Amino acid sequence: MPCSRTDHVLREYFSDDLSPVLRAEIEEHVTACADCAARLRELTGAARELRRWEEMPAPRWDRHMALFRRERGAERSRPWRLAWQWIPAAACALMLGLMLLNTSVVYQGGALEISFGSPGLTAVDQRLAEFNRLQAEEREEFADVLARFEQLRMQDLETMRAGYELLADRDYETVRSLQQLVSLVGSTGVTGW
Ligand SMILES: [Zn+2]
């Protein structure tokens, strides 16, 4: 029949504050009880396994590499195959590097132009030259507009002067007409209108 004390005995045995006296008692019982002995063997095995698992060091890459090499023993004599496997990763790294360096490859005038930095110096120069050209054009246009404006202003002035002269002439004539009228009226004796 199964031992009724097994659970209690084992709980005591694995408790942290197991006294030497109690330990001795349990060991004595276990030597006599097949049930408890079997359970204890089972649990100590598990406990040992658990301790070993806890004490296991962090993964070591050299071990993985050794395992890798052992499993691919046939390919050890051809190390270039291993190197070949790194090519996609190397290509990715290269692409990333080119991206980070903001490399620009420009095909211009039959020549391939590779430049680093953002953006290519030649491109900056080209844009600067274009900007300067546009500025010069704009200045020219502005000068043209200014000249045209000045011309129009002079025309306007001329028109105004002519208009003023015309007005002055007319006024003069008006005044003269009035004077003539007054003199005319005066001579006819009509006053105070
Ligand atoms: Zn027992």
Short mmCIF file of C-alpha atoms and ligand atoms in Angstrom, two decimals:
data_model
loop_
_atom_site.label_atom_id
_atom_site.label_comp_id
_atom_site.label_asym_id
_atom_site.label_seq_id
_atom_site.Cartn_x
_atom_site.Cartn_y
_atom_site.Cartn_z
CA MET A 1 0.00 0.00 0.00
CA PRO A 2 1.25 3.55 -0.75
CA CYS A 3 2.87 5.50 2.07
CA SER A 4 0.56 8.17 3.50
CA ARG A 5 3.49 10.27 4.69
CA THR A 6 5.24 10.70 1.31
CA ASP A 7 3.98 14.22 0.52
CA HIS A 8 4.66 15.52 4.02
CA VAL A 9 8.08 13.86 4.20
CA LEU A 10 9.21 15.22 0.89
CA ARG A 11 7.91 18.72 1.59
CA GLU A 12 9.92 18.74 4.80
CA TYR A 13 12.97 17.28 3.11
CA PHE A 14 13.08 20.02 0.45
CA SER A 15 12.13 22.90 2.76
CA ASP A 16 14.79 25.56 3.27
CA ASP A 17 14.88 25.26 7.08
CA LEU A 18 15.37 21.50 7.28
CA SER A 19 17.03 20.69 10.59
CA PRO A 20 19.75 17.99 10.70
CA VAL A 21 17.61 15.99 13.15
CA LEU A 22 14.59 16.01 10.86
CA ARG A 23 16.79 15.25 7.88
CA ALA A 24 18.17 12.19 9.64
CA GLU A 25 14.65 11.07 10.54
CA ILE A 26 13.44 11.45 6.96
CA GLU A 27 16.44 9.59 5.56
CA GLU A 28 15.82 6.81 8.02
CA HIS A 29 12.19 6.59 6.90
CA VAL A 30 13.14 6.69 3.25
CA THR A 31 15.55 3.74 3.63
CA ALA A 32 12.63 1.71 4.99
CA CYS A 33 9.86 3.06 2.71
CA ALA A 34 9.98 2.11 -0.96
CA ASP A 35 7.30 4.63 -1.90
CA CYS A 36 9.10 7.62 -0.38
CA ALA A 37 12.48 6.38 -1.72
CA ALA A 38 11.11 6.23 -5.27
CA ARG A 39 9.53 9.68 -5.00
CA LEU A 40 12.68 11.12 -3.46
CA ARG A 41 14.88 9.71 -6.23
CA GLU A 42 12.50 11.22 -8.75
CA LEU A 43 12.50 14.61 -7.08
CA THR A 44 16.24 14.79 -6.33
CA GLY A 45 16.84 13.97 -9.97
CA ALA A 46 14.51 16.79 -10.96
CA ALA A 47 16.08 19.10 -8.39
CA ARG A 48 19.57 18.34 -9.69
CA GLU A 49 18.37 18.97 -13.22
CA LEU A 50 16.81 22.25 -12.13
CA ARG A 51 20.03 23.35 -10.37
CA ARG A 52 22.07 22.51 -13.44
CA TRP A 53 19.64 24.49 -15.56
CA GLU A 54 19.91 27.48 -13.23
CA GLU A 55 23.69 27.28 -13.25
CA MET A 56 23.89 27.03 -16.99
CA PRO A 57 26.00 29.90 -18.35
CA ALA A 58 24.78 32.39 -20.91
CA PRO A 59 24.91 31.12 -24.49
CA ARG A 60 28.37 31.09 -25.90
CA TRP A 61 28.71 31.70 -29.58
CA ASP A 62 31.91 29.72 -29.89
CA ARG A 63 29.98 26.63 -28.79
CA HIS A 64 27.33 27.29 -31.38
CA MET A 65 30.01 27.74 -33.99
CA ALA A 66 31.67 24.50 -32.90
CA LEU A 67 28.35 22.70 -33.14
CA PHE A 68 27.74 24.30 -36.51
CA ARG A 69 31.12 23.16 -37.76
CA ARG A 70 30.65 19.64 -36.39
CA GLU A 71 27.30 19.30 -38.09
CA ARG A 72 28.69 20.61 -41.33
CA GLY A 73 31.96 18.74 -41.05
CA ALA A 74 31.96 17.99 -44.76
CA GLU A 75 32.14 21.66 -45.55
CA ARG A 76 35.03 22.43 -43.24
CA SER A 77 37.46 21.67 -45.99
CA ARG A 78 35.80 24.36 -48.12
CA PRO A 79 35.74 27.49 -46.00
CA TRP A 80 34.83 29.66 -48.98
CA ARG A 81 31.33 28.23 -48.76
CA LEU A 82 30.98 29.75 -45.32
CA ALA A 83 32.27 33.04 -46.65
CA TRP A 84 29.81 32.80 -49.50
CA GLN A 85 26.94 32.60 -46.98
CA TRP A 86 27.97 36.00 -45.64
CA ILE A 87 27.66 37.76 -48.97
CA PRO A 88 23.95 38.70 -48.67
CA ALA A 89 24.60 40.12 -45.20
CA ALA A 90 27.66 41.99 -46.50
CA ALA A 91 25.64 43.34 -49.41
CA CYS A 92 22.96 44.56 -46.99
CA ALA A 93 25.62 46.23 -44.84
CA LEU A 94 27.12 47.86 -47.92
CA MET A 95 23.73 49.15 -49.06
CA LEU A 96 23.04 50.52 -45.59
CA GLY A 97 26.45 52.19 -45.58
CA LEU A 98 25.83 53.77 -48.97
CA MET A 99 22.43 54.96 -47.80
CA LEU A 100 23.84 56.43 -44.59
CA LEU A 101 26.61 58.21 -46.50
CA ASN A 102 23.96 59.53 -48.88
CA THR A 103 25.92 58.36 -51.82
CA SER A 104 24.76 59.62 -55.15
CA VAL A 105 25.68 57.99 -58.40
CA VAL A 106 25.13 60.27 -61.35
CA TYR A 107 25.66 59.35 -64.94
CA GLN A 108 26.51 62.60 -66.63
CA GLY A 109 28.14 63.37 -69.95
CA GLY A 110 29.24 59.80 -70.50
CA ALA A 111 30.99 59.63 -67.14
CA LEU A 112 29.87 57.91 -63.99
CA GLU A 113 30.08 60.25 -61.04
CA ILE A 114 29.99 58.87 -57.51
CA SER A 115 29.83 61.32 -54.66
CA PHE A 116 29.36 61.04 -50.91
CA GLY A 117 27.60 63.46 -48.65
CA SER A 118 24.30 65.22 -49.11
CA PRO A 119 23.88 66.01 -51.93
CA GLY A 120 26.80 65.86 -54.36
CA LEU A 121 29.00 68.96 -54.48
CA THR A 122 28.70 69.16 -58.23
CA ALA A 123 24.92 69.16 -57.89
CA VAL A 124 25.15 72.02 -55.40
CA ASP A 125 27.43 73.91 -57.76
CA GLN A 126 25.00 73.38 -60.61
CA ARG A 127 22.08 74.58 -58.55
CA LEU A 128 24.06 77.60 -57.37
CA ALA A 129 24.99 78.50 -60.95
CA GLU A 130 21.36 78.11 -62.01
CA PHE A 131 20.25 80.29 -59.10
CA ASN A 132 22.79 82.96 -60.04
CA ARG A 133 21.67 82.84 -63.66
CA LEU A 134 18.04 83.27 -62.64
CA GLN A 135 18.99 86.12 -60.34
CA ALA A 136 20.88 87.86 -63.14
CA GLU A 137 17.89 87.37 -65.43
CA GLU A 138 15.62 88.79 -62.79
CA ARG A 139 17.92 91.77 -62.28
CA GLU A 140 17.93 92.36 -66.03
CA GLU A 141 14.17 92.14 -66.14
CA PHE A 142 13.90 94.51 -63.23
CA ALA A 143 16.24 96.96 -64.94
CA ASP A 144 14.11 96.71 -68.08
CA VAL A 145 10.96 97.31 -66.09
CA LEU A 146 12.60 100.24 -64.33
CA ALA A 147 13.73 101.72 -67.64
CA ARG A 148 10.26 101.23 -69.09
CA PHE A 149 8.73 102.76 -65.98
CA GLU A 150 11.07 105.72 -66.22
CA GLN A 151 10.17 106.11 -69.86
CA LEU A 152 6.47 106.02 -69.03
CA ARG A 153 7.03 108.46 -66.20
CA MET A 154 8.80 110.84 -68.55
CA GLN A 155 5.96 110.41 -71.04
CA ASP A 156 3.46 111.10 -68.31
CA LEU A 157 5.40 114.15 -67.22
CA GLU A 158 5.48 115.33 -70.79
CA THR A 159 1.75 114.71 -71.13
CA MET A 160 1.12 116.49 -67.84
CA ARG A 161 3.29 119.40 -68.88
CA ALA A 162 1.54 119.58 -72.21
CA GLY A 163 -1.80 119.32 -70.46
CA TYR A 164 -0.81 121.98 -67.99
CA GLU A 165 0.29 124.27 -70.79
CA LEU A 166 -2.92 123.60 -72.59
CA LEU A 167 -4.86 124.33 -69.43
CA ALA A 168 -2.81 127.46 -68.82
CA ASP A 169 -3.43 128.56 -72.36
CA ARG A 170 -7.09 127.83 -71.97
CA ASP A 171 -7.19 129.64 -68.63
CA TYR A 172 -5.36 132.46 -70.18
CA GLU A 173 -7.89 132.51 -72.95
CA THR A 174 -10.70 132.17 -70.41
CA VAL A 175 -9.31 135.04 -68.40
CA ARG A 176 -8.91 137.01 -71.55
CA SER A 177 -12.46 136.15 -72.59
CA LEU A 178 -13.71 137.20 -69.17
CA GLN A 179 -11.74 140.39 -69.36
CA GLN A 180 -13.17 140.95 -72.77
CA LEU A 181 -16.62 140.15 -71.45
CA VAL A 182 -16.15 142.43 -68.47
CA SER A 183 -14.91 145.18 -70.64
CA LEU A 184 -17.74 144.51 -72.98
CA VAL A 185 -20.26 144.51 -70.15
CA GLY A 186 -18.58 147.48 -68.58
CA SER A 187 -18.81 149.40 -71.76
CA THR A 188 -22.48 148.67 -72.07
CA GLY A 189 -23.11 149.86 -68.52
CA VAL A 190 -24.18 146.55 -67.00
CA THR A 191 -22.62 146.17 -63.51
CA GLY A 192 -22.94 143.96 -60.40
CA TRP A 193 -24.01 140.53 -61.67
ZN ZN B 1 7.06 6.77 3.25
#
